[in-house]
Structures are given as structure tokens and as C-alpha cells.
PDB file of C-alpha atoms in Angstrom:
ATOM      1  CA  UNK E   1       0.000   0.000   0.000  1.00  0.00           C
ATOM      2  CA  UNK E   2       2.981   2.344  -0.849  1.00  0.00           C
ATOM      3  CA  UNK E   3       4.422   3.426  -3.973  1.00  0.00           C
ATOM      4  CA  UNK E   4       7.989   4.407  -3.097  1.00  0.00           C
ATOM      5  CA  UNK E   5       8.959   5.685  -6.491  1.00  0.00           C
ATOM      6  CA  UNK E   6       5.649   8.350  -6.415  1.00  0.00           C
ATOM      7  CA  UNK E   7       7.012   9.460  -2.752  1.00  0.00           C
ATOM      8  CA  UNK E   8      10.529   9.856  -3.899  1.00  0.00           C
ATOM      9  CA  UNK E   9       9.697  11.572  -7.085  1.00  0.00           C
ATOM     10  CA  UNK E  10       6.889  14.321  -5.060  1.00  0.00           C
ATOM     11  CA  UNK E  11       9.220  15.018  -2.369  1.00  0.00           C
ATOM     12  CA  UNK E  12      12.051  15.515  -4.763  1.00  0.00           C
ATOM     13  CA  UNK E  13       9.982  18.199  -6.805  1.00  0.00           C
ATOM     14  CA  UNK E  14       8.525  19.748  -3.754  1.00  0.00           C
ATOM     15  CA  UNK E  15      11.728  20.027  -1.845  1.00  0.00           C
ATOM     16  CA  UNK E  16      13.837  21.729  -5.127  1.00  0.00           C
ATOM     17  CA  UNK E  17      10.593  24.220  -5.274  1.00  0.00           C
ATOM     18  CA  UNK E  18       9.887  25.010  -1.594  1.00  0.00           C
ATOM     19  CA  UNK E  19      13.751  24.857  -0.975  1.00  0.00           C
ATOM     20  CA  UNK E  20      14.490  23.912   2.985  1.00  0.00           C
ATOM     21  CA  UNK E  21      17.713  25.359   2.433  1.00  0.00           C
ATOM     22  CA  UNK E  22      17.050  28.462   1.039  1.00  0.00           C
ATOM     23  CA  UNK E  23      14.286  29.565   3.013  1.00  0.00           C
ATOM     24  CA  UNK E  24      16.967  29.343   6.002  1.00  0.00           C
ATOM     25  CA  UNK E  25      18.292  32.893   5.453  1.00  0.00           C
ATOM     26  CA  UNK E  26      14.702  34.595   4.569  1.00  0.00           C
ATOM     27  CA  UNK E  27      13.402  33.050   7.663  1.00  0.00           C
ATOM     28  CA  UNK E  28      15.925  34.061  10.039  1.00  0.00           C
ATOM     29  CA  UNK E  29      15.900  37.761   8.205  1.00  0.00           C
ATOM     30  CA  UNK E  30      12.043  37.879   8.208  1.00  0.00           C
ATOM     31  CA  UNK E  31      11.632  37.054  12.129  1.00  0.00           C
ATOM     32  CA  UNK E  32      14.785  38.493  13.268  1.00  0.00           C
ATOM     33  CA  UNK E  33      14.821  40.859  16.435  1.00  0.00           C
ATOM     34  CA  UNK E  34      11.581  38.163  17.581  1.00  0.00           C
ATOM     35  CA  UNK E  35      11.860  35.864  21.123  1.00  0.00           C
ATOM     36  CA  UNK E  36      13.454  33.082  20.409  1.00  0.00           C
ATOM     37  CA  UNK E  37      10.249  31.533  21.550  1.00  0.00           C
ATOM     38  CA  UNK E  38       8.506  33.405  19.003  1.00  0.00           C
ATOM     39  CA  UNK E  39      10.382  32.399  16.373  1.00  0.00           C
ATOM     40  CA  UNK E  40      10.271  29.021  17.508  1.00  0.00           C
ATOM     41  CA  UNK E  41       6.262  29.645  17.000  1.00  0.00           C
ATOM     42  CA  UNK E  42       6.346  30.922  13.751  1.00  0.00           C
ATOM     43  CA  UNK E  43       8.903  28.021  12.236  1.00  0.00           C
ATOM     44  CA  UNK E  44       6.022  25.904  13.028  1.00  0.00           C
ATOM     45  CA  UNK E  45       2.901  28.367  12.211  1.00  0.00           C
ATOM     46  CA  UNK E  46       4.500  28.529   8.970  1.00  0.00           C
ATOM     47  CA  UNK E  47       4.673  24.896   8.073  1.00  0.00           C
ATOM     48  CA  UNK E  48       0.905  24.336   9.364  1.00  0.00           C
ATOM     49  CA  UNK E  49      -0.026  27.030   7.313  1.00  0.00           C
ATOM     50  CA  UNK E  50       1.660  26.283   4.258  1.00  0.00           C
ATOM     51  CA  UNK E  51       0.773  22.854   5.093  1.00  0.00           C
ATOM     52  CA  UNK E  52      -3.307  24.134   5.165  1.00  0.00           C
ATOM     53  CA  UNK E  53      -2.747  25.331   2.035  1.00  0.00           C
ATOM     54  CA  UNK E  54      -1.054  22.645   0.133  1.00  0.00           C
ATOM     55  CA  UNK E  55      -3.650  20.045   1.700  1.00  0.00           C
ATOM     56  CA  UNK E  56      -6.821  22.440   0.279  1.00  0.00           C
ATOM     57  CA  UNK E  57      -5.659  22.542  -2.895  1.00  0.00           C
ATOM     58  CA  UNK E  58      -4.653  19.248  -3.175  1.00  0.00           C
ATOM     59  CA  UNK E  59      -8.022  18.431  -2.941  1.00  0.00           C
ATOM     60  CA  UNK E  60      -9.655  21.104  -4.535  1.00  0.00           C
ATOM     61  CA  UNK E  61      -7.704  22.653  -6.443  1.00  0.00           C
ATOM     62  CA  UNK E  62      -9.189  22.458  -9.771  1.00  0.00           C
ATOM     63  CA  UNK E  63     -12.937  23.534  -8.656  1.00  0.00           C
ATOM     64  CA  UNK E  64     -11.300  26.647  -6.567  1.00  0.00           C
ATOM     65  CA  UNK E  65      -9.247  27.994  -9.714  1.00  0.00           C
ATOM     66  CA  UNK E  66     -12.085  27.201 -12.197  1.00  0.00           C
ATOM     67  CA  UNK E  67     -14.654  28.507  -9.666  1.00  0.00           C
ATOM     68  CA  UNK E  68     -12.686  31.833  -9.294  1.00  0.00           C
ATOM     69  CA  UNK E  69     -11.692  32.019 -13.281  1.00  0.00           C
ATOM     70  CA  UNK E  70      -7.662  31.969 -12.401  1.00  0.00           C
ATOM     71  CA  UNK E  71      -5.463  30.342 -14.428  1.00  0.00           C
ATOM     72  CA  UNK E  72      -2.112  28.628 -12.925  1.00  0.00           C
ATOM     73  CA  UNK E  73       0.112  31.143 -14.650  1.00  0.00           C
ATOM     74  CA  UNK E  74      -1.752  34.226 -13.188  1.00  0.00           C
ATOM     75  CA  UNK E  75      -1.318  32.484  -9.978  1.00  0.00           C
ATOM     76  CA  UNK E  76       2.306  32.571 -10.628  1.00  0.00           C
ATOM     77  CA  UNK E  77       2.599  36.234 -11.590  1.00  0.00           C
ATOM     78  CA  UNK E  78       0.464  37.403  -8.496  1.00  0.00           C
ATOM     79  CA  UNK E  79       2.422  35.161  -5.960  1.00  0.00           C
ATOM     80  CA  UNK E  80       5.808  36.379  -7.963  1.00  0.00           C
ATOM     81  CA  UNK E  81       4.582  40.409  -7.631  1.00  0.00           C
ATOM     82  CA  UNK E  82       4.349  39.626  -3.558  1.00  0.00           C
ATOM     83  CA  UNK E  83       7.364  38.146  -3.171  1.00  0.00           C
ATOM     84  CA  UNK E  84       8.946  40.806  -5.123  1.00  0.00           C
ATOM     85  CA  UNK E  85       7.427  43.531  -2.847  1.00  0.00           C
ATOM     86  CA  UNK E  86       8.732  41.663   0.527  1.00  0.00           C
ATOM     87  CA  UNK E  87      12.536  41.467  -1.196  1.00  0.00           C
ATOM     88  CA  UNK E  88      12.202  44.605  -1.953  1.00  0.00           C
ATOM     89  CA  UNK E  89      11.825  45.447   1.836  1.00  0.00           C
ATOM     90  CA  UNK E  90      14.053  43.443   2.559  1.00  0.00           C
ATOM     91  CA  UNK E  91      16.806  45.251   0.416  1.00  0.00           C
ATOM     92  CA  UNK E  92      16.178  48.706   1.775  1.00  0.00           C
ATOM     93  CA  UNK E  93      15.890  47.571   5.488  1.00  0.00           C
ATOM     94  CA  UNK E  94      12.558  48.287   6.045  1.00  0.00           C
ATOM     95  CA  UNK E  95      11.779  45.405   7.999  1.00  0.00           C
ATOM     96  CA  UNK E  96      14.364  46.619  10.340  1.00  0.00           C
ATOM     97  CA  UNK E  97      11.438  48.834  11.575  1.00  0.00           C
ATOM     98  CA  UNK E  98       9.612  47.688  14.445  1.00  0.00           C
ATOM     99  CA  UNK E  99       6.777  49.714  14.234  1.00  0.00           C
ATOM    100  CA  UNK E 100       5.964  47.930  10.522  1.00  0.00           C
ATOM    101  CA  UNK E 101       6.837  44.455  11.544  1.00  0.00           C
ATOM    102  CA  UNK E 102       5.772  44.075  15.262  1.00  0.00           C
ATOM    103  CA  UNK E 103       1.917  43.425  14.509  1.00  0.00           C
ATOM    104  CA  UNK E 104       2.840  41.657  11.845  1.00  0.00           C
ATOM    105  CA  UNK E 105       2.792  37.674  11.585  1.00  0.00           C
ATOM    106  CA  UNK E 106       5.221  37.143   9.030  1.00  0.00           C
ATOM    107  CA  UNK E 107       4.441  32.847   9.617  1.00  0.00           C
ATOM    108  CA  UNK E 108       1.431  33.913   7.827  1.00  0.00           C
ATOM    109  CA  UNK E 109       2.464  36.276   5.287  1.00  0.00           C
ATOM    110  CA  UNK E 110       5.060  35.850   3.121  1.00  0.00           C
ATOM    111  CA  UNK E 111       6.719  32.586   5.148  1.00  0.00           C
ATOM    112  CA  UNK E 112       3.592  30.008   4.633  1.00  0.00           C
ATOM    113  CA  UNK E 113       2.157  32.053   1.529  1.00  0.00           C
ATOM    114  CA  UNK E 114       3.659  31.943  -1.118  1.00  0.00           C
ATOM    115  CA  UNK E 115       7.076  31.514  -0.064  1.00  0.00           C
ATOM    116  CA  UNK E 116       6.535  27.968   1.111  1.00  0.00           C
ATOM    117  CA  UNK E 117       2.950  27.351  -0.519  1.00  0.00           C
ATOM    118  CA  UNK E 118       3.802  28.920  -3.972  1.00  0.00           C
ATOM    119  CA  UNK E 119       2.305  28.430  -7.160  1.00  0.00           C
ATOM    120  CA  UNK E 120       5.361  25.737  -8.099  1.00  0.00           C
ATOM    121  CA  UNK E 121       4.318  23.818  -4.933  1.00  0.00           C
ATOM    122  CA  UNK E 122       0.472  24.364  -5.306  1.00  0.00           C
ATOM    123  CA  UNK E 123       0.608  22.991  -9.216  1.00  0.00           C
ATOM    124  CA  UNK E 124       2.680  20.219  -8.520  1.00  0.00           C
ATOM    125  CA  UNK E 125       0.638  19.006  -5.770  1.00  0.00           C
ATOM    126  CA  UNK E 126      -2.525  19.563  -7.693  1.00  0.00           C
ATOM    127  CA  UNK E 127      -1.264  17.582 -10.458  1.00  0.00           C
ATOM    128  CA  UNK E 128       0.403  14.861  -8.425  1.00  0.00           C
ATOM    129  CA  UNK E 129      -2.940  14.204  -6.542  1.00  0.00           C
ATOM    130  CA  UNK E 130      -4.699  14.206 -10.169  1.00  0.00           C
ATOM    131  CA  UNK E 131      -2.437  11.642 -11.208  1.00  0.00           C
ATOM    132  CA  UNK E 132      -2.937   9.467  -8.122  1.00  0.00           C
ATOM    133  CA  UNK E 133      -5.353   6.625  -9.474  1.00  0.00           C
ATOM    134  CA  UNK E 134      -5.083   3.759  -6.504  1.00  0.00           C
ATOM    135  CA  UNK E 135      -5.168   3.812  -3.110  1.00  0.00           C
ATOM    136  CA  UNK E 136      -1.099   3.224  -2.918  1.00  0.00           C
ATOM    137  CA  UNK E 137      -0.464   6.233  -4.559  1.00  0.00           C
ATOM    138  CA  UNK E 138      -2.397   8.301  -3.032  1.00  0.00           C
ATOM    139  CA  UNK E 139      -1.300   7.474  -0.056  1.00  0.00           C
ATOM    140  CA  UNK E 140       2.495   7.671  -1.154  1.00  0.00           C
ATOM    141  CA  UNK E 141       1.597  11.493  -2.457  1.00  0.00           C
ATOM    142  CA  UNK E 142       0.018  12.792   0.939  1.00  0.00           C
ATOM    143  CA  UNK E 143       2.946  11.113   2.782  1.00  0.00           C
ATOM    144  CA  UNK E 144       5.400  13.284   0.647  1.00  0.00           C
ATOM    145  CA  UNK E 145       3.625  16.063   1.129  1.00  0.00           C
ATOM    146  CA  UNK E 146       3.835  15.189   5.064  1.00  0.00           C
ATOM    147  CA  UNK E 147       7.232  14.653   5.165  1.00  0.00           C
ATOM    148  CA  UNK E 148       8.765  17.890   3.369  1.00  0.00           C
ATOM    149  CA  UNK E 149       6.940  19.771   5.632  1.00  0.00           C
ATOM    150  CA  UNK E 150       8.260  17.923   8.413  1.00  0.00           C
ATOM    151  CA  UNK E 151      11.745  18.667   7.032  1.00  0.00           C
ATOM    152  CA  UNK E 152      10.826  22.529   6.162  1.00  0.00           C
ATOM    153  CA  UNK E 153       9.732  22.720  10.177  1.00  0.00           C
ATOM    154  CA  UNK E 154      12.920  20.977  11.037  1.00  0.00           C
ATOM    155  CA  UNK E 155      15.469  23.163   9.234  1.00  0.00           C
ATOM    156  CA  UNK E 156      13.359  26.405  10.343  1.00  0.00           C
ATOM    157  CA  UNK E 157      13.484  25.247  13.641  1.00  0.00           C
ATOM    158  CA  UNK E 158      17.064  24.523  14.223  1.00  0.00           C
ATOM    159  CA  UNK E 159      18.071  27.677  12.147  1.00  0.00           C
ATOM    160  CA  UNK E 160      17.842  29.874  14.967  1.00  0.00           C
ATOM    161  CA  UNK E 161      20.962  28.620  16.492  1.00  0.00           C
ATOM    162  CA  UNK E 162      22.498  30.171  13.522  1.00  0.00           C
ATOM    163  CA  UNK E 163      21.761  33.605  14.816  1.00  0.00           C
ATOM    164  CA  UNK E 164      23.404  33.361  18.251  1.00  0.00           C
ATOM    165  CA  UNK E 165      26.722  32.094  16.103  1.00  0.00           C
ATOM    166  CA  UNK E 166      26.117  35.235  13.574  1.00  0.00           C
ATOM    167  CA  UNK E 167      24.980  37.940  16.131  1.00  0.00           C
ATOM    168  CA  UNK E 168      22.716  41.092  15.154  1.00  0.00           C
ATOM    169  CA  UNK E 169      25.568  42.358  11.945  1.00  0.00           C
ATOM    170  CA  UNK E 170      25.368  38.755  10.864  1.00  0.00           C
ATOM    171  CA  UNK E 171      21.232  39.023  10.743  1.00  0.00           C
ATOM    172  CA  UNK E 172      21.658  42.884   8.756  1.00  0.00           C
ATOM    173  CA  UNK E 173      24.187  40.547   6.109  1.00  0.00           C
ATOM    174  CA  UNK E 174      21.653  37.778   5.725  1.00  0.00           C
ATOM    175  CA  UNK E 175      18.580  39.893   5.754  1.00  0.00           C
ATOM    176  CA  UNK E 176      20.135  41.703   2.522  1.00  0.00           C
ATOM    177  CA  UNK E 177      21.363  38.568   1.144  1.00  0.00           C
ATOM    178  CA  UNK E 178      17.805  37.100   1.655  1.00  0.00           C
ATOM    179  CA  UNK E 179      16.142  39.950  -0.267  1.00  0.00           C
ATOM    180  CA  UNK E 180      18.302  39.617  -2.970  1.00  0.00           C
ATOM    181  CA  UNK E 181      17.489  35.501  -3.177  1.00  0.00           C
ATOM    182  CA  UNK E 182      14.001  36.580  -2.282  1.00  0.00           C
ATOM    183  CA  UNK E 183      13.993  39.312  -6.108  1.00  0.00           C
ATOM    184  CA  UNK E 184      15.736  36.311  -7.916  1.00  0.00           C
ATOM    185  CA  UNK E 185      13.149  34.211  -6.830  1.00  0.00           C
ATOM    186  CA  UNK E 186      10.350  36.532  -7.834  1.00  0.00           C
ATOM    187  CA  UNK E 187      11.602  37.626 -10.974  1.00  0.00           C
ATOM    188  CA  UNK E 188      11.860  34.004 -11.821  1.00  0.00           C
ATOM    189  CA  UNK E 189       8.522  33.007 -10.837  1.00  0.00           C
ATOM    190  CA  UNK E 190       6.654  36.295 -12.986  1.00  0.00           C
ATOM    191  CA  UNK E 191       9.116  35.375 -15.910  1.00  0.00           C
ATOM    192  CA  UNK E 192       7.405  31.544 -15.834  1.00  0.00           C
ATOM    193  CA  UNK E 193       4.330  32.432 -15.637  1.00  0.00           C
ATOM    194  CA  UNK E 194       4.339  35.133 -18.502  1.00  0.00           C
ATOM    195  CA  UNK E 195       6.071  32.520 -20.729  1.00  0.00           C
ATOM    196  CA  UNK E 196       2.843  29.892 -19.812  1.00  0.00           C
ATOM    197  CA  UNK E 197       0.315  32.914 -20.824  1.00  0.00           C
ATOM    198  CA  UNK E 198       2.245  33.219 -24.149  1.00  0.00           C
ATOM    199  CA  UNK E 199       2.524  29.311 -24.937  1.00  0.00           C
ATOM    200  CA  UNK E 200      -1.106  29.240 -24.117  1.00  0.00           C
ATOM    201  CA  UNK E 201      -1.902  31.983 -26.588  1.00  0.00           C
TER     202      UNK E 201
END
């Protein structure tokens, strides 16, 4: 009642899009001058809620883009156009404000959406679910889909030991090196999706 190749194969593709090791750096520059308890919270606010996400349209996914008229690609450019805006803070320090970050719950916004539940993840989900056509696979996608999440809560987790090696200049460093990732990233993710609207033309 397992199909180990569909479980490699899903948590290869979702760990190369949601990234465990890149989202090290954004996390520890997006909750940075937090509790460590807090942070500890969000690490694991931001896999359940990436985790909500990923689960709801893995089983709807279809109906709720057809229902709303949204293609995948236009998913794609919206989730690339946030990102973009949040590196762009990033770059100029503004999230070294407290007054714009403190009643803010970054594990919400960008960290579980869309950084971790992007379009990439969201599609590839969608269609690995579609494919799914016995009870073995199914099972063997959901368990992927359990298991990176385990891993992204893992590496989130334990990356806050980084910061007492790095101190608060380290943080500044990574928090610009973050929002420069974080652009790439967007850019990346508009580029695809414009390039689906014009194959689809």
C-alpha cells in the first residue's frame, strides 16, 4: 500500500521548489529581532499554514481555480509580484522597523504564503494528486507532502541557532542577502508564468 517511487519523485519536486535550504536565510531575516520563543512559534505556524494550504488545494484545487476564473500562470505572476514587494523590503531595510513588523505575523504572510505554498508547490501538488489513481499512490503522495513539511519545520526550527553564532551584523548581512534571493526568486517566478500565458496563446 505504498508506492515508493511516487514518494521519492513528489518530495524531490517539492523540496527543489519550496527549498528547505534556502528559506533558512529569509526566515531568520524575516523574524529576526523576535523571542526566540517566538520564532520558535512561527517556524512551526508557517509549516501548518503552508501545510493548510497545500492540503486544500490538493483536494480542490481544480474547482477553486475554475470557480474563481484563475489560471495557474496568473497564480504565478500574483504570488511572484508579492514576493517581489517583501525582497524589496528586505533590500532597503525596512523590515528593520519595528513599528511595521511588530503586529505583523510574518508565519502567515510571506513565510507560509507563497514563499513555502507557492504556485510551483500548489501545481505540482494539484497535479500529483490528479495523477494518483489507486489507493497506494495516493497514499504515497500525501505522505510526501507530510514529510517535506516535516523537514521545512525541522530546518526552520534549528536555524535559529544560527543567529546566536552570527549575532545582530550577521542578521543585517543575511537579511540583505535574503532579499536579494528573495527578487531572484520573484523575478523568476513572474518570468514563468508570462512565458505559460504566451505558450497558451
Amino acid at each position: 500500500m505504498f508506492d515508493v517511487a511516487v514518494f521519492g519523485s513528489l518530495f524531490l519536486t517539492l523540496f527543489v521548489i519550496m527549498d528547505p535550504p534556502g528559506i533558512t536565510p529569509i526566515f531568520l531575516a524575516l523574524t529576526s529581532g523576535r523571542p526566540a520563543k517566538v520564532q520558535k512559534r512561527m517556524a512551526f505556524q508557517a509549516v501548518c499554514v503552508a501545510g493548510g494550504v497545500i492540503t486544500v488545494f490538493g483536494l480542490l484545487g481544480h474547482q477553486i481555480l475554475n470557480y474563481l476564473h484563475v489560471s495557474v500562470p496568473a497564480l504565478m505572476i500574483a504570488g511572484g509580484l508579492l514576493l517581489l514587494l517583501i525582497a524589496l523590503d528586505l533590500l532597503t531595510g525596512k523590515t528593520d522597523e519595528p513599528k511595521q513588523t511588530k503586529d505583523v505575523n510574518v508565519a502567515l504572510v510571506p513565510l507560509g504564503m507563497p514563499l513555502l505554498a507557492g504556485p510551483g508547490a500548489i501545481v505540482s501538488v494539484i497535479l500529483a494528486v490528479q495523477k494518483a489513481d489507486s489507493a497506494a499512490t495516493q497514499v504515497s503522495v500525501w505522505a510526501a507532502i507530510l514529510a517535506i513539511h516535516v523537514v521545512l519545520w525541522v530546518v526552520m526550527r534549528y536555524s535559529l541557532l544560527i543567529i546566536r553564532v552570527i549575532k545582530d551584523g550577521g542578521v543585517v548581512l543575511v537579511t540583505r542577502l535574503a532579499g536579494m534571493m528573495l527578487s531572484a526568486i520573484a523575478v523568476q517566478q513572474i518570468i514563468n508564468g508570462v512565458t505559460q500565458v504566451i505558450q497558451g496563446a
